[in-house]
Short mmCIF file of C-alpha atoms in Angstrom, two decimals:
data_model
loop_
_atom_site.label_atom_id
_atom_site.label_comp_id
_atom_site.label_asym_id
_atom_site.label_seq_id
_atom_site.Cartn_x
_atom_site.Cartn_y
_atom_site.Cartn_z
CA MET A 1 -41.00 76.46 27.69
CA GLY A 2 -40.94 79.21 30.22
CA THR A 3 -43.08 81.87 31.81
CA LEU A 4 -43.03 85.72 31.37
CA ASP A 5 -42.24 87.98 34.11
CA GLU A 6 -44.17 90.85 32.66
CA PRO A 7 -47.58 90.92 30.69
CA LEU A 8 -47.17 90.40 26.99
CA LEU A 9 -48.33 93.55 25.24
CA HIS A 10 -49.90 92.54 21.95
CA TYR A 11 -50.79 95.23 19.47
CA ALA A 12 -52.70 93.42 16.69
CA PHE A 13 -53.02 96.63 14.61
CA SER A 14 -49.58 98.03 14.92
CA LYS A 15 -48.97 97.51 11.20
CA GLY A 16 -52.36 98.91 10.18
CA ILE A 17 -55.66 97.39 9.09
CA ALA A 18 -54.33 96.18 5.74
CA ASP A 19 -51.68 93.93 7.45
CA TRP A 20 -54.45 92.65 9.90
CA VAL A 21 -56.75 91.71 7.03
CA GLU A 22 -53.91 90.10 5.07
CA ARG A 23 -52.96 87.92 7.98
CA HIS A 24 -56.45 86.90 8.76
CA ASN A 25 -56.95 86.06 5.18
CA ARG A 26 -54.08 83.48 5.54
CA TYR A 27 -55.43 82.35 8.96
CA SER A 28 -58.91 81.82 7.50
CA THR A 29 -57.40 79.60 4.78
CA ASP A 30 -55.78 77.50 7.51
CA GLU A 31 -58.87 77.27 9.49
CA ALA A 32 -60.91 76.13 6.47
CA VAL A 33 -58.38 73.31 5.83
CA HIS A 34 -58.35 72.18 9.41
CA ALA A 35 -61.96 72.69 10.39
CA PRO A 36 -63.35 69.29 8.88
CA GLU A 37 -60.88 67.49 11.00
CA ALA A 38 -62.41 69.19 14.15
CA GLU A 39 -65.88 68.42 12.98
CA GLY A 40 -65.08 64.72 12.57
CA GLN A 41 -64.26 64.59 16.38
CA SER A 42 -66.74 64.60 19.29
CA ILE A 43 -66.74 67.70 21.54
CA ASP A 44 -64.92 67.19 24.88
CA TRP A 45 -67.71 68.49 27.13
CA SER A 46 -65.75 67.87 30.39
CA ALA A 47 -62.89 70.11 29.02
CA LEU A 48 -65.40 72.73 28.06
CA PHE A 49 -66.46 73.15 31.72
CA ARG A 50 -63.67 71.82 33.80
CA GLY A 51 -60.59 71.74 31.76
CA ASP A 52 -57.69 74.21 31.87
CA ALA A 53 -57.77 77.36 29.75
CA GLN A 54 -56.23 75.90 26.69
CA ALA A 55 -58.50 72.75 26.72
CA GLN A 56 -61.49 74.98 27.36
CA ARG A 57 -60.65 77.16 24.25
CA ARG A 58 -60.06 74.13 22.01
CA ALA A 59 -63.39 72.63 23.08
CA LEU A 60 -65.21 75.85 22.56
CA LYS A 61 -63.69 76.11 19.15
CA ASP A 62 -64.78 72.52 18.23
CA LEU A 63 -68.34 73.49 19.40
CA SER A 64 -68.30 76.72 17.43
CA TYR A 65 -67.74 74.89 14.20
CA ARG A 66 -71.05 73.29 14.55
CA LEU A 67 -73.08 76.45 15.40
CA PRO A 68 -75.20 78.19 12.73
CA CYS A 69 -74.69 81.88 11.96
CA ARG A 70 -71.20 81.70 13.40
CA PRO A 71 -70.17 85.19 12.06
CA LEU A 72 -73.19 86.89 13.75
CA LEU A 73 -72.65 84.98 16.96
CA ARG A 74 -68.96 86.00 16.96
CA PHE A 75 -70.07 89.74 16.50
CA PHE A 76 -72.49 89.60 19.43
CA TYR A 77 -69.80 87.72 21.65
CA VAL A 78 -67.18 90.43 20.94
CA TYR A 79 -69.38 93.42 20.82
CA LEU A 80 -71.81 92.63 23.63
CA TRP A 81 -70.60 89.74 25.84
CA ARG A 82 -66.92 90.96 25.89
CA MET A 83 -68.20 94.57 26.24
CA GLY A 84 -66.67 96.02 23.01
CA VAL A 85 -69.65 98.30 22.89
CA LEU A 86 -67.99 100.34 25.70
CA ASP A 87 -65.06 101.03 23.26
CA GLY A 88 -67.24 102.92 20.88
CA GLN A 89 -66.37 102.89 17.21
CA PRO A 90 -63.04 100.89 17.64
CA GLY A 91 -65.02 98.17 19.57
CA PHE A 92 -67.68 98.11 16.85
CA ASP A 93 -64.99 98.00 14.16
CA TYR A 94 -63.15 95.15 15.83
CA ALA A 95 -66.28 93.18 16.30
CA VAL A 96 -67.16 93.63 12.57
CA LEU A 97 -63.60 92.49 11.59
CA LEU A 98 -63.70 89.42 13.72
CA SER A 99 -67.16 88.43 12.27
CA PHE A 100 -65.82 89.04 8.79
CA TYR A 101 -62.86 86.66 9.58
CA GLU A 102 -65.60 83.92 10.76
CA TYR A 103 -67.34 84.69 7.48
CA LEU A 104 -64.29 84.14 5.35
CA ILE A 105 -63.67 80.75 7.10
CA GLY A 106 -67.14 79.61 6.21
CA LEU A 107 -66.73 80.82 2.48
CA LYS A 108 -63.45 79.12 2.12
CA ARG A 109 -65.02 75.82 3.70
CA ARG A 110 -67.81 75.88 1.34
CA GLU A 111 -65.45 76.63 -1.61
CA ARG A 112 -63.39 73.63 -0.68
CA THR A 113 -66.40 71.42 -0.30
CA ARG A 114 -67.60 72.41 -3.72
CA GLY A 115 -64.27 71.83 -5.31
CA GLU A 116 -63.91 68.32 -3.82
CA GLU A 117 -67.32 67.49 -5.08
CA GLY A 118 -66.50 68.77 -8.49
CA ARG A 119 -63.44 66.54 -8.54
CA ASP A 120 -65.31 63.42 -7.39
CA GLN A 121 -68.03 63.79 -10.01
CA ASP A 122 -65.56 63.97 -12.85
CA GLY A 123 -63.13 61.16 -11.87
CA GLY A 124 -60.65 63.38 -10.05
CA LYS A 125 -60.10 65.95 -12.85
CA GLU A 126 -61.04 69.53 -12.36
CA THR A 127 -63.38 71.07 -14.83
CA SER A 128 -62.88 74.34 -16.39
CA ALA A 129 -65.59 76.86 -16.42
#
């Protein structure tokens, strides 16, 4: 591991919105798979307030899985708290995209839960609709 001498310039939309949506569709699937693992663990409250940046981020993410209305909270966080409102239309669009990403995670988590419940009820065999 090393350090960078210059700031890393990251252009999330350099390949366009379609690429961003495609990537975040994959990311939301991964999050939906791994979210139940985080929910089973307790929140590290000390890391949330006194840990290094990475530990704080992990603890905040673990906490966020337990919050209701996560997409709406993410929108307000990005658009108001992080001042996306000052960026005009691009700031609004970005806040909406991130809240949509959170919504996808929730949908995929519920889909996985329903799929597991369906397999449990019929002895491990999936039913066709």
